[in-house]
XYZ file of C-alpha atoms in Angstrom:
767
model
C 0.000 0.000 0.000
C 1.027 3.597 -0.566
C 1.980 5.418 2.592
C -1.046 7.302 3.933
C 0.384 9.355 6.807
C -0.717 12.876 5.950
C 0.783 14.497 9.021
C 4.344 14.457 7.747
C 3.852 15.050 4.040
C 7.007 16.403 2.389
C 6.962 19.471 0.216
C 6.831 19.218 -3.558
C 10.273 20.790 -3.810
C 11.883 18.393 -1.362
C 10.678 15.275 -3.152
C 10.956 16.307 -6.776
C 13.373 14.199 -8.822
C 15.629 16.543 -10.842
C 15.378 14.148 -13.784
C 11.920 12.613 -13.480
C 10.957 9.865 -15.861
C 7.393 8.678 -15.763
C 6.374 6.480 -18.741
C 2.730 7.464 -18.541
C 3.637 11.035 -19.548
C 4.966 9.932 -22.932
C 1.530 9.058 -24.248
C 0.068 12.488 -23.540
C -0.242 15.315 -26.012
C 1.210 18.705 -25.158
C -1.928 20.163 -23.562
C -2.664 17.009 -21.577
C 0.878 16.899 -20.257
C 0.700 20.536 -19.207
C -2.538 19.787 -17.326
C -0.889 16.824 -15.597
C 2.321 18.579 -14.605
C 0.825 21.906 -13.482
C 0.277 20.745 -9.930
C 0.339 23.968 -7.929
C -2.330 26.674 -7.931
C -5.779 26.857 -9.460
C -6.137 25.062 -12.796
C -9.130 24.834 -15.103
C -8.788 21.920 -17.493
C -11.153 23.058 -20.246
C -11.640 19.709 -21.948
C -13.611 19.494 -25.162
C -15.596 16.436 -26.188
C -13.411 13.433 -26.992
C -10.167 15.114 -25.935
C -9.117 12.539 -23.334
C -10.014 14.481 -20.211
C -10.484 11.372 -18.061
C -6.994 10.233 -18.975
C -5.561 13.646 -18.140
C -7.419 13.827 -14.829
C -6.461 10.350 -13.618
C -2.868 10.787 -14.779
C -2.693 14.038 -12.826
C -3.878 12.230 -9.706
C -1.291 9.483 -10.204
C 1.404 12.082 -10.815
C 0.624 13.791 -7.511
C 1.241 10.482 -5.764
C 4.199 9.229 -7.794
C 6.136 12.458 -7.427
C 5.516 12.553 -3.679
C 3.810 15.913 -4.058
C 0.933 14.590 -1.952
C -0.065 11.546 0.041
C -3.515 10.011 -0.621
C -4.965 11.466 2.567
C -4.189 14.981 1.301
C -6.269 14.588 -1.854
C -9.976 15.316 -2.263
C -11.346 14.088 -5.619
C -14.997 14.814 -6.424
C -17.144 13.247 -9.147
C -20.823 13.314 -10.072
C -21.455 9.558 -10.156
C -20.275 6.527 -8.238
C -19.370 4.900 -11.538
C -17.028 7.775 -12.398
C -15.438 7.545 -8.938
C -14.848 3.807 -9.345
C -13.322 4.277 -12.804
C -11.027 6.978 -11.436
C -9.941 4.733 -8.582
C -9.131 1.819 -10.916
C -7.224 3.956 -13.419
C -5.097 5.637 -10.773
C -4.308 2.279 -9.159
C -3.112 0.979 -12.525
C -0.865 4.011 -13.023
C 0.736 3.890 -9.559
C 0.989 0.096 -9.546
C -1.041 -0.585 -6.399
C -4.414 0.209 -4.785
C -4.791 3.674 -3.316
C -6.400 4.034 0.097
C -7.113 6.899 2.474
C -7.885 9.538 -0.125
C -11.290 11.207 -0.135
C -12.781 10.103 -3.448
C -16.485 10.108 -4.220
C -19.522 12.055 -5.278
C -20.453 15.445 -3.842
C -23.136 13.868 -1.689
C -21.090 10.933 -0.422
C -18.204 13.182 0.654
C -20.565 15.725 2.223
C -22.275 12.913 4.151
C -18.878 11.744 5.428
C -18.056 15.239 6.644
C -21.437 15.587 8.320
C -21.199 12.322 10.217
C -17.879 13.468 11.676
C -19.326 16.848 12.705
C -23.027 16.040 13.064
C -23.509 17.598 16.515
C -22.318 20.970 15.196
C -25.437 21.210 13.004
C -27.914 19.674 15.466
C -27.765 16.063 14.282
C -26.476 12.782 15.648
C -23.735 10.918 13.730
C -26.136 8.076 12.907
C -28.559 10.366 11.063
C -30.591 8.753 8.291
C -30.883 9.987 4.708
C -34.492 10.000 3.536
C -35.395 8.776 0.079
C -37.984 10.553 -2.073
C -40.935 8.506 -0.802
C -40.131 9.361 2.807
C -39.669 13.021 1.930
C -43.068 13.123 0.210
C -44.722 11.407 3.154
C -43.278 14.003 5.509
C -44.396 16.900 3.293
C -47.923 15.458 3.152
C -48.045 15.304 6.935
C -46.977 18.938 7.172
C -49.535 20.020 4.573
C -52.272 18.240 6.482
C -51.197 19.747 9.793
C -51.195 23.221 8.240
C -54.671 22.695 6.741
C -53.366 23.117 3.191
C -55.183 21.291 0.362
C -52.663 18.842 -1.096
C -54.640 18.731 -4.338
C -54.003 22.422 -4.973
C -50.473 22.214 -3.557
C -49.271 18.654 -4.256
C -46.528 17.348 -2.004
C -44.315 16.553 -4.987
C -44.561 20.152 -6.204
C -43.813 21.566 -2.762
C -40.811 19.264 -2.373
C -39.468 20.185 -5.817
C -39.469 23.899 -4.943
C -37.767 23.249 -1.599
C -35.095 21.165 -3.292
C -34.436 23.947 -5.812
C -33.859 26.325 -2.905
C -31.467 23.833 -1.338
C -29.598 23.479 -4.639
C -29.054 27.227 -4.444
C -27.767 26.978 -0.866
C -30.790 28.770 0.623
C -32.000 28.052 4.143
C -35.586 29.119 5.004
C -34.459 32.470 6.433
C -32.659 33.278 3.168
C -35.657 32.718 0.878
C -37.432 35.912 -0.114
C -41.194 36.021 0.150
C -41.549 36.790 -3.541
C -39.938 33.492 -4.513
C -42.561 31.422 -2.708
C -45.518 32.634 -4.778
C -49.023 31.384 -4.013
C -48.072 27.741 -3.598
C -49.184 26.265 -0.245
C -51.443 29.283 0.295
C -48.398 31.555 0.264
C -46.952 29.713 3.258
C -44.239 27.754 1.481
C -41.324 29.371 3.328
C -43.036 28.578 6.631
C -43.572 25.014 5.407
C -39.883 24.765 4.439
C -38.929 25.832 7.962
C -41.287 23.248 9.494
C -39.874 20.593 7.157
C -36.317 21.311 8.298
C -37.321 21.244 11.963
C -39.124 17.958 11.465
C -36.062 16.465 9.782
C -33.906 17.448 12.757
C -36.426 15.904 15.154
C -36.191 12.680 13.168
C -32.367 12.937 13.084
C -32.605 12.821 9.290
C -31.488 14.621 6.138
C -32.570 14.640 2.552
C -29.966 14.750 -0.223
C -30.108 18.524 -0.496
C -29.322 18.833 3.215
C -25.993 17.045 2.890
C -24.417 20.022 1.137
C -26.608 22.620 2.818
C -25.594 21.473 6.311
C -21.947 21.431 5.235
C -22.245 25.054 4.172
C -23.710 25.909 7.563
C -20.972 23.897 9.248
C -18.159 25.677 7.392
C -19.661 29.141 7.848
C -20.546 28.812 11.542
C -17.540 26.779 12.670
C -14.312 28.189 11.184
C -12.258 25.645 13.092
C -13.903 22.780 11.200
C -13.246 24.461 7.864
C -9.645 25.203 8.905
C -9.204 21.518 9.685
C -10.226 20.561 6.162
C -7.979 23.289 4.739
C -5.067 21.677 6.574
C -6.078 18.181 5.512
C -6.703 18.718 1.783
C -3.633 19.964 -0.021
C -5.108 19.195 -3.463
C -8.707 19.229 -4.679
C -9.822 17.863 -8.035
C -13.333 18.163 -9.442
C -14.707 16.411 -12.514
C -17.594 17.740 -14.689
C -17.335 21.171 -13.090
C -19.762 22.642 -15.630
C -22.571 20.595 -14.038
C -22.231 21.993 -10.500
C -25.139 23.795 -8.904
C -24.850 26.801 -6.604
C -24.622 24.795 -3.373
C -21.872 22.568 -4.789
C -20.029 25.631 -6.056
C -20.147 27.344 -2.650
C -19.012 24.149 -0.907
C -16.004 23.814 -3.229
C -15.048 27.479 -2.949
C -14.948 27.273 0.837
C -12.810 24.116 0.807
C -10.441 25.512 -1.828
C -9.505 28.602 0.204
C -6.809 26.654 2.060
C -3.903 25.610 -0.158
C -5.720 26.956 -3.245
C -4.545 23.938 -5.243
C -7.810 23.341 -7.063
C -8.061 21.589 -10.425
C -11.490 21.652 -12.076
C -12.163 19.662 -15.212
C -15.102 20.503 -17.438
C -16.473 21.804 -20.697
C -18.670 24.877 -20.767
C -19.935 23.764 -24.187
C -21.385 20.605 -22.623
C -23.304 22.223 -19.777
C -26.774 20.806 -20.489
C -28.365 20.263 -17.089
C -29.696 23.704 -16.235
C -33.157 22.189 -15.707
C -31.858 20.330 -12.658
C -29.920 23.221 -11.130
C -26.563 23.148 -12.939
C -25.118 26.647 -13.322
C -22.852 27.145 -16.343
C -21.737 30.453 -14.827
C -19.679 28.511 -12.269
C -17.154 27.444 -14.901
C -17.348 30.707 -16.862
C -16.217 32.767 -13.861
C -13.479 30.381 -12.685
C -10.718 32.895 -13.372
C -12.580 35.576 -11.411
C -13.098 33.269 -8.441
C -9.449 32.180 -8.406
C -7.205 35.061 -9.537
C -4.091 33.834 -11.296
C -5.797 30.581 -12.307
C -4.384 28.806 -15.320
C -6.799 27.689 -18.056
C -5.503 24.750 -20.086
C -7.541 23.903 -23.174
C -7.707 20.315 -24.356
C -8.737 20.725 -27.998
C -7.235 17.766 -29.818
C -10.097 15.337 -30.392
C -9.502 11.578 -30.610
C -13.066 10.587 -31.461
C -14.611 12.349 -34.446
C -13.742 13.196 -38.042
C -12.714 16.660 -39.183
C -16.105 17.417 -40.722
C -17.967 16.501 -37.552
C -15.662 18.632 -35.415
C -15.794 21.528 -37.861
C -19.592 21.488 -37.903
C -19.816 21.220 -34.110
C -17.334 24.058 -33.568
C -19.137 26.311 -36.041
C -22.479 25.634 -34.384
C -21.357 26.241 -30.797
C -19.532 29.439 -31.808
C -22.993 31.078 -31.998
C -23.162 30.960 -28.189
C -21.979 34.073 -26.383
C -21.658 32.544 -22.910
C -18.554 30.407 -23.396
C -14.824 30.507 -22.747
C -14.006 29.439 -26.266
C -12.011 26.597 -27.811
C -11.807 24.877 -31.181
C -11.675 21.106 -31.512
C -9.312 19.625 -34.106
C -8.024 16.228 -35.152
C -5.080 14.705 -37.002
C -7.473 12.338 -38.768
C -8.997 13.118 -42.155
C -12.211 15.056 -42.688
C -14.314 11.956 -43.329
C -17.860 12.031 -44.672
C -19.885 15.219 -44.924
C -22.704 15.522 -42.420
C -26.074 14.772 -44.036
C -29.118 16.938 -43.394
C -32.369 15.471 -44.703
C -35.772 17.131 -44.919
C -38.777 14.778 -44.862
C -42.523 15.120 -45.197
C -43.558 14.018 -41.697
C -42.502 12.060 -38.643
C -43.533 8.735 -40.131
C -41.413 9.377 -43.227
C -38.537 10.332 -40.941
C -38.811 7.012 -39.080
C -38.931 5.110 -42.394
C -35.871 6.966 -43.648
C -33.859 6.227 -40.509
C -34.923 2.572 -40.590
C -33.826 2.210 -44.223
C -30.487 3.873 -43.513
C -29.839 1.505 -40.627
C -30.770 -1.547 -42.672
C -28.409 -0.383 -45.409
C -25.609 0.107 -42.865
C -26.274 -3.345 -41.456
C -25.952 -4.876 -44.926
C -22.585 -3.133 -45.254
C -21.473 -4.889 -42.090
C -21.896 -2.130 -39.508
C -22.552 -3.333 -35.969
C -25.966 -2.152 -34.766
C -24.511 -1.443 -31.339
C -22.475 1.358 -32.937
C -25.601 3.182 -34.156
C -27.561 5.642 -32.023
C -30.661 7.787 -32.461
C -30.539 10.853 -30.218
C -33.806 12.744 -29.695
C -34.636 15.960 -27.875
C -37.651 14.556 -26.007
C -38.601 11.052 -24.961
C -41.893 11.316 -26.845
C -39.988 11.211 -30.138
C -38.941 7.599 -29.596
C -42.371 6.099 -30.338
C -42.332 6.356 -34.121
C -38.831 4.908 -34.288
C -39.708 2.088 -31.910
C -42.768 1.093 -33.908
C -40.893 1.275 -37.205
C -38.060 -0.887 -35.883
C -40.522 -3.467 -34.590
C -42.098 -3.590 -38.059
C -38.660 -4.045 -39.655
C -37.466 -6.520 -37.044
C -34.552 -4.265 -36.070
C -33.473 -4.924 -32.474
C -33.204 -1.780 -30.371
C -32.903 -0.594 -26.800
C -34.003 2.621 -25.126
C -31.226 3.950 -22.887
C -31.996 6.068 -19.857
C -35.615 4.974 -19.583
C -38.210 2.363 -20.538
C -39.578 1.880 -24.023
C -42.457 4.162 -24.949
C -45.351 1.831 -24.112
C -43.609 0.706 -20.911
C -43.467 4.189 -19.392
C -45.512 4.721 -16.264
C -47.671 7.539 -17.614
C -48.384 5.611 -20.830
C -49.376 2.496 -18.876
C -51.700 4.610 -16.731
C -53.281 6.212 -19.791
C -53.666 2.830 -21.520
C -55.414 1.489 -18.417
C -58.037 4.232 -18.738
C -58.536 3.424 -22.398
C -58.728 -0.346 -21.829
C -61.369 0.176 -19.153
C -63.270 2.421 -21.530
C -63.516 -0.396 -24.082
C -63.580 -3.380 -21.711
C -65.325 -2.416 -18.438
C -64.532 -5.870 -16.998
C -60.739 -5.295 -17.198
C -59.852 -5.729 -13.498
C -56.127 -4.980 -13.814
C -56.864 -1.693 -15.580
C -59.483 -0.842 -12.956
C -57.044 -1.473 -10.110
C -54.394 0.695 -11.772
C -56.506 3.820 -12.256
C -59.204 3.713 -9.595
C -57.086 5.930 -7.347
C -54.811 7.523 -9.980
C -54.915 10.449 -9.542
C -55.840 10.328 -5.847
C -59.614 10.044 -5.287
C -59.720 8.694 -1.746
C -60.179 5.162 -3.109
C -57.224 3.391 -1.562
C -56.481 -0.117 -0.333
C -59.523 -0.307 1.952
C -61.868 0.382 -0.952
C -60.155 -2.188 -3.147
C -60.389 -4.817 -0.405
C -64.145 -4.334 -0.234
C -64.499 -4.505 -4.020
C -62.347 -7.623 -4.258
C -64.397 -9.362 -1.590
C -67.641 -8.552 -3.361
C -66.191 -9.552 -6.710
C -64.910 -12.915 -5.468
C -68.097 -13.763 -3.622
C -70.346 -12.929 -6.554
C -67.930 -13.941 -9.320
C -68.150 -10.552 -11.002
C -65.507 -8.027 -12.174
C -64.466 -5.118 -10.004
C -66.384 -2.559 -12.061
C -69.664 -4.402 -11.390
C -68.740 -4.784 -7.756
C -68.204 -1.028 -7.688
C -71.693 -0.413 -9.122
C -73.148 -2.579 -6.389
C -71.300 -0.931 -3.543
C -72.046 2.706 -4.444
C -75.661 2.106 -3.438
C -74.782 0.684 -0.017
C -73.056 1.793 3.155
C -70.073 -0.540 2.863
C -67.805 2.415 2.064
C -67.483 5.820 3.650
C -69.772 8.446 2.071
C -66.822 10.295 0.504
C -65.483 7.095 -1.061
C -68.977 6.181 -2.377
C -69.347 9.592 -4.002
C -65.890 9.420 -5.557
C -66.424 5.906 -6.881
C -69.860 6.815 -8.210
C -68.477 9.852 -10.018
C -65.760 7.745 -11.632
C -68.283 5.170 -12.861
C -70.495 7.957 -14.244
C -67.512 9.484 -16.025
C -66.755 6.211 -17.769
C -70.377 5.861 -18.880
C -70.327 9.390 -20.309
C -67.007 8.812 -22.082
C -68.317 5.608 -23.657
C -71.259 7.537 -25.120
C -68.805 10.059 -26.599
C -67.141 7.298 -28.606
C -70.295 7.116 -30.728
C -70.085 10.772 -31.756
C -66.509 12.043 -31.470
C -63.213 10.954 -33.039
C -61.649 8.341 -30.806
C -58.403 10.271 -30.315
C -60.393 13.289 -29.090
C -62.238 11.080 -26.625
C -58.904 9.751 -25.389
C -57.745 13.318 -24.854
C -60.970 14.152 -22.999
C -60.620 11.084 -20.772
C -57.095 11.994 -19.751
C -58.115 15.592 -19.139
C -61.412 15.081 -17.281
C -60.037 12.258 -15.162
C -57.487 14.697 -13.772
C -54.578 12.635 -15.042
C -52.982 15.297 -17.233
C -53.563 17.884 -14.518
C -51.692 15.600 -12.128
C -48.535 16.003 -14.225
C -49.170 19.671 -14.978
C -49.154 20.325 -11.230
C -46.011 18.264 -10.775
C -42.881 20.445 -10.740
C -40.366 17.625 -10.956
C -37.927 17.679 -13.906
C -39.610 14.571 -15.343
C -43.125 16.032 -15.501
C -42.829 17.976 -18.802
C -41.520 14.856 -20.521
C -44.424 12.810 -19.209
C -46.877 15.366 -20.609
C -45.137 15.233 -23.976
C -45.411 11.448 -23.917
C -49.161 11.669 -23.270
C -49.460 14.090 -26.167
C -47.588 11.641 -28.391
C -49.909 8.846 -27.244
C -52.885 10.837 -28.547
C -51.010 11.285 -31.833
C -50.516 7.525 -32.032
C -54.197 6.821 -31.348
C -55.211 9.153 -34.194
C -53.345 6.954 -36.669
C -55.784 4.056 -36.118
C -59.348 3.521 -37.246
C -60.700 3.148 -33.738
C -59.631 2.671 -30.130
C -59.879 -1.151 -30.068
C -57.595 -1.322 -33.133
C -55.036 0.851 -31.378
C -55.142 -1.206 -28.172
C -54.692 -4.395 -30.184
C -51.692 -2.802 -31.886
C -50.154 -1.937 -28.511
C -50.625 -5.523 -27.354
C -48.805 -6.809 -30.413
C -46.024 -4.273 -29.987
C -45.491 -5.242 -26.359
C -45.404 -8.924 -27.330
C -42.715 -8.218 -29.931
C -40.427 -6.203 -27.660
C -38.327 -9.122 -26.435
C -35.059 -9.662 -28.288
C -32.166 -12.008 -27.694
C -29.894 -10.030 -30.006
C -26.669 -8.691 -28.571
C -26.532 -6.097 -31.349
C -29.101 -3.388 -30.838
C -29.595 0.159 -32.064
C -29.529 2.603 -29.156
C -32.327 5.170 -28.794
C -32.010 7.861 -26.151
C -32.432 11.537 -25.417
C -29.586 13.947 -26.018
C -29.282 14.434 -22.265
C -28.785 10.697 -21.727
C -26.149 10.534 -24.479
C -23.564 12.727 -22.754
C -20.365 10.754 -22.236
C -21.201 8.115 -24.869
C -19.916 7.679 -28.427
C -21.007 5.774 -31.542
C -19.799 5.301 -35.102
C -23.078 6.598 -36.565
C -25.442 9.078 -34.940
C -28.918 10.042 -36.183
C -30.261 13.381 -34.938
C -33.972 13.575 -35.868
C -36.519 16.285 -35.157
C -34.329 19.343 -35.778
C -37.315 21.695 -36.073
C -38.106 25.003 -34.425
C -40.202 24.412 -31.328
C -39.060 20.836 -30.996
C -35.329 21.575 -31.026
C -34.698 24.161 -29.725
C -37.552 23.280 -27.412
C -40.227 25.952 -27.303
C -41.171 25.329 -23.692
C -37.569 25.878 -22.604
C -37.342 29.085 -24.658
C -40.587 30.402 -23.175
C -39.343 29.777 -19.646
C -35.729 30.956 -19.870
C -35.206 32.859 -23.118
C -31.638 33.353 -24.366
C -30.166 31.302 -21.550
C -32.289 28.338 -22.635
C -31.405 28.850 -26.300
C -27.710 28.599 -25.515
C -28.265 25.437 -23.497
C -30.293 23.971 -26.367
C -27.399 24.770 -28.699
C -25.026 23.030 -26.299
C -27.305 19.999 -26.507
C -26.938 20.079 -30.296
C -23.165 20.268 -29.855
C -23.241 17.250 -27.536
C -25.286 15.329 -30.096
C -22.875 16.070 -32.934
C -19.782 15.175 -30.914
C -21.133 11.737 -29.945
C -20.345 10.543 -33.489
C -17.059 9.079 -34.592
C -17.645 8.715 -38.339
C -21.012 9.938 -39.561
C -23.867 12.201 -38.558
C -27.317 12.225 -40.171
C -29.615 15.089 -39.152
C -33.279 15.146 -40.170
C -36.310 17.362 -39.839
C -39.949 17.007 -40.872
C -42.108 19.526 -42.676
C -45.165 18.374 -40.731
C -45.780 16.947 -37.283
C -48.969 15.526 -35.841
C -50.110 17.534 -32.825
C -53.056 16.279 -30.725
C -54.224 14.223 -33.667
C -54.044 17.081 -36.188
C -51.209 18.243 -38.418
C -48.981 21.239 -37.800
C -46.449 22.539 -40.285
C -42.867 23.074 -39.143
C -39.693 24.818 -40.228
C -36.137 23.532 -39.811
C -34.317 24.348 -36.603
C -32.116 27.434 -36.602
C -29.342 24.978 -35.720
C -29.620 23.501 -39.215
C -28.824 26.900 -40.706
C -25.900 27.391 -38.310
C -24.068 24.366 -39.732
C -21.327 25.396 -42.186
C -22.125 24.607 -45.834
C -18.675 23.189 -46.529
C -19.222 20.479 -43.904
C -22.773 19.500 -44.819
C -24.654 17.752 -47.617
C -28.257 18.987 -47.659
C -31.144 17.107 -49.245
C -34.923 17.238 -48.953
C -37.936 15.144 -49.935
C -40.374 18.048 -49.560
C -39.649 20.018 -52.702
C -38.018 23.090 -51.228
C -35.249 22.840 -48.650
C -36.775 24.081 -45.466
C -40.038 22.158 -45.680
C -43.272 23.551 -44.350
C -44.467 26.968 -43.370
C -44.016 28.729 -40.058
C -45.287 26.388 -37.441
C -48.310 27.005 -35.316
C -48.121 28.778 -31.999
C -47.291 26.549 -29.085
C -45.707 23.773 -31.142
C -43.630 21.584 -28.884
C -44.710 23.592 -25.870
C -46.608 20.958 -23.957
C -50.351 20.998 -23.281
C -50.912 24.752 -23.218
C -53.944 24.712 -25.521
C -55.722 21.406 -25.127
C -54.683 19.846 -21.883
C -56.182 21.115 -18.699
C -55.992 24.876 -19.339
C -58.906 27.280 -19.657
C -59.125 27.057 -23.440
C -60.534 23.822 -24.838
C -59.858 21.813 -27.952
C -62.699 21.587 -30.481
C -63.336 18.028 -29.339
C -63.615 19.089 -25.731
C -65.978 21.941 -26.610
C -68.214 19.536 -28.538
C -68.098 17.260 -25.518
C -69.803 19.890 -23.351
C -73.160 18.859 -24.800
C -72.573 15.364 -23.515
C -71.823 16.605 -20.029
C -75.087 18.479 -19.706
C -77.048 15.347 -20.562
C -74.879 12.909 -18.622
C -77.658 12.297 -16.103
C -79.728 10.625 -18.833
C -76.940 8.522 -20.317
C -76.684 4.804 -19.724
C -77.274 3.814 -16.138
C -74.908 1.393 -14.499
C -75.777 -2.159 -15.424
C -77.684 -4.268 -12.945
C -75.934 -6.982 -11.062
C -75.682 -10.351 -12.748
C -77.981 -13.154 -11.700
C -75.145 -14.608 -9.674
C -74.843 -11.327 -7.849
C -78.556 -10.734 -7.301
C -79.366 -14.120 -5.884
C -77.638 -13.542 -2.555
C -80.537 -11.676 -0.948
C -82.983 -14.504 -1.514
C -81.748 -16.414 1.510
C -82.569 -13.542 3.869
C -86.013 -12.359 4.980
C -87.420 -9.180 6.428
C -87.255 -9.182 10.224
C -84.376 -11.661 10.362
C -81.527 -11.013 12.788
C -78.122 -10.821 11.079
C -74.516 -9.867 11.759
C -72.184 -7.584 9.754
C -68.416 -7.462 10.444
C -68.329 -3.655 10.377
C -71.752 -2.612 11.711
C -72.445 -5.462 14.158
C -75.894 -7.015 14.883
C -79.084 -5.785 13.271
C -82.529 -6.605 11.886
C -83.371 -6.735 8.173
C -85.884 -4.013 7.277
C -86.131 -4.618 3.527
C -84.760 -6.901 0.796
C -84.149 -5.514 -2.708
C -82.370 -8.134 -4.763
C -78.861 -8.405 -3.336
C -79.152 -5.161 -1.388
C -80.485 -5.239 2.131
C -81.738 -2.415 4.321
C -80.793 -3.284 7.896
C -81.452 -1.470 11.158
C -78.297 -2.095 13.174
C -78.383 -2.015 16.945
C -75.580 0.546 17.182
C -74.894 1.903 13.694
C -78.514 2.609 12.773
C -80.053 1.956 9.352
C -77.616 0.997 6.589
C -77.785 -0.423 3.092
C -75.423 -3.348 2.604
C -74.739 -6.185 0.196
C -76.044 -9.615 1.157
C -72.665 -11.270 0.737
C -71.377 -9.281 3.729
C -74.102 -10.632 6.052
C -74.433 -13.841 8.044
C -77.371 -14.992 10.187
C -76.966 -13.812 13.765
C -76.747 -17.347 15.140
C -73.741 -18.012 12.847
C -71.763 -14.972 13.968
C -68.542 -15.366 15.898
């Protein structure tokens, strides 16, 4: 093992070999070697895509150890993922020839947790504090909402928690949050709720993930001796993916780096693409201001992509103003020109990509070296369905396949129940989604009735809404849901089936559930629901679509080891492929209109960085496509090519179009790509929803719930008026009236109730 005694570490000057010879330095290019050998002071390793930054970073760590400049215990190395930390550990061990112990290597949260456990009492915790997962956090928020008398339907716990976590990512304790930031959420009492949440966590001796860094900031600021101890301990600090740090992480690092000031940050401002989850690109842009005299070393030699790919990517990203600036280059040849293809619609785009992949496969290309990178998860559906038709094996990276996604399965359950009322699995899935007060207790009652009478849950539900087996609120909620389904089924006779599907998802409250959700995943789930409606519109009727989905799900299994990869651009960061397809380069879709509406120029530059990331994933060829038309809520909208298409340099690109004129359709309609702003849950209604209003006014005269089957209605025959009976919930009573399977019983304690015969036994059989 390498010596780990940090107390007697020699100085760099004392240990330096006047004629050092380290073989691992020979394989580095000039910029990499400079980054490795510049050990003292603040260093920003500005590492472009494919420039070998991991090699430079791990070699630098090994060089610190091999030269005796530092012992392991004097090094703090921070990553964003456990996988990256493990890779760093293995690479450094290989370079120094033995395992390295005693250094502080890990993610931001794991290192912060380690610091907190050592100093827990200083921030009001015990060293054995627990770290709550998301479910526990939500449960705690719900309790606080209930205690404060705040309606959790208007202020969902998930939304409240998301706002609190954003404050924590910015390093803000409750007393630092301005009243204006809280808005009307939680009746304007969100800051108060945040304070109560923090106090409750301390009572439980617990933290959430945001607290790990937040408590460290408090620890360092309120206890200078603790911070001074870490200054003495850590002689060198290294940080990977610095462009992805949020404000709290930035403040934590700045405080720790004020000791020896030997801080090396590795990152790429052009690949900062996680602003939606709190990453602040400004952290890397102001590195030289934060650390005067810092040295910026640019790694620009690319070992991945061809000259044309790098030239196109560099030209595109040069349109961003907020960047430090660098130009990628390669010693390899220019390779193929990038292809930009205009197509008529999304279906034609999927056919084109499928044909290109089949052609590449015939030429011997490995499918595992082909990727399709999309801006939103909803774009994967057309490619998935096309590949299933062609028999092309594929995998979706970073998430489930389209029809396996939670929100799609929920929506399909509604639609299945609409067509097949006896579908028990679908009924179970949606009866309390969104929350209607119909939880496990309600389902237990329905299952018992269903088993006893050999009927599906929906019929059991019709029986129970006319009795007192459930609480009044649960009966009303269940009755309303059954009435909704009856009304929606009538609509299928008069409205297009895709419009009915949209109405179902809207009126059930399901789309509103995700519109209220402020988590980063919520917008994507809404886009997926929108794409589901588009898919439904392509079929003659709803049963035909549901049959198609069943066949698709059956065909998803594949034993092939070679599979095309489909993923979002966000999920692709850090990966590389021989061939990359970049579909959907249209204004509103990419750059994403919702992002532009929310954050303006800042969002546009992040969208452009996403395009840069997509281009630089490719080693040999890039094929970009856009459609002149896209289906939106079952109707067509024209589109124009993304501005990013025009920002690609002509000398690097081969442009072709199937739509007559390069550039495709006309200016696209307002709101394209912007979520559900027009049709889904807002004040304005789609034409289908407006036509549906006539159905709502007459819903009282639509089909009544079907009567119980003969098997269900025969149970009351064995009981007679005046007979003494026993009910598990209401106790002993006397039958006042018999109406089929429903009995009116005057209970000794509970009073008169209507119950189902299957829940009753003769009094002499009780016990």
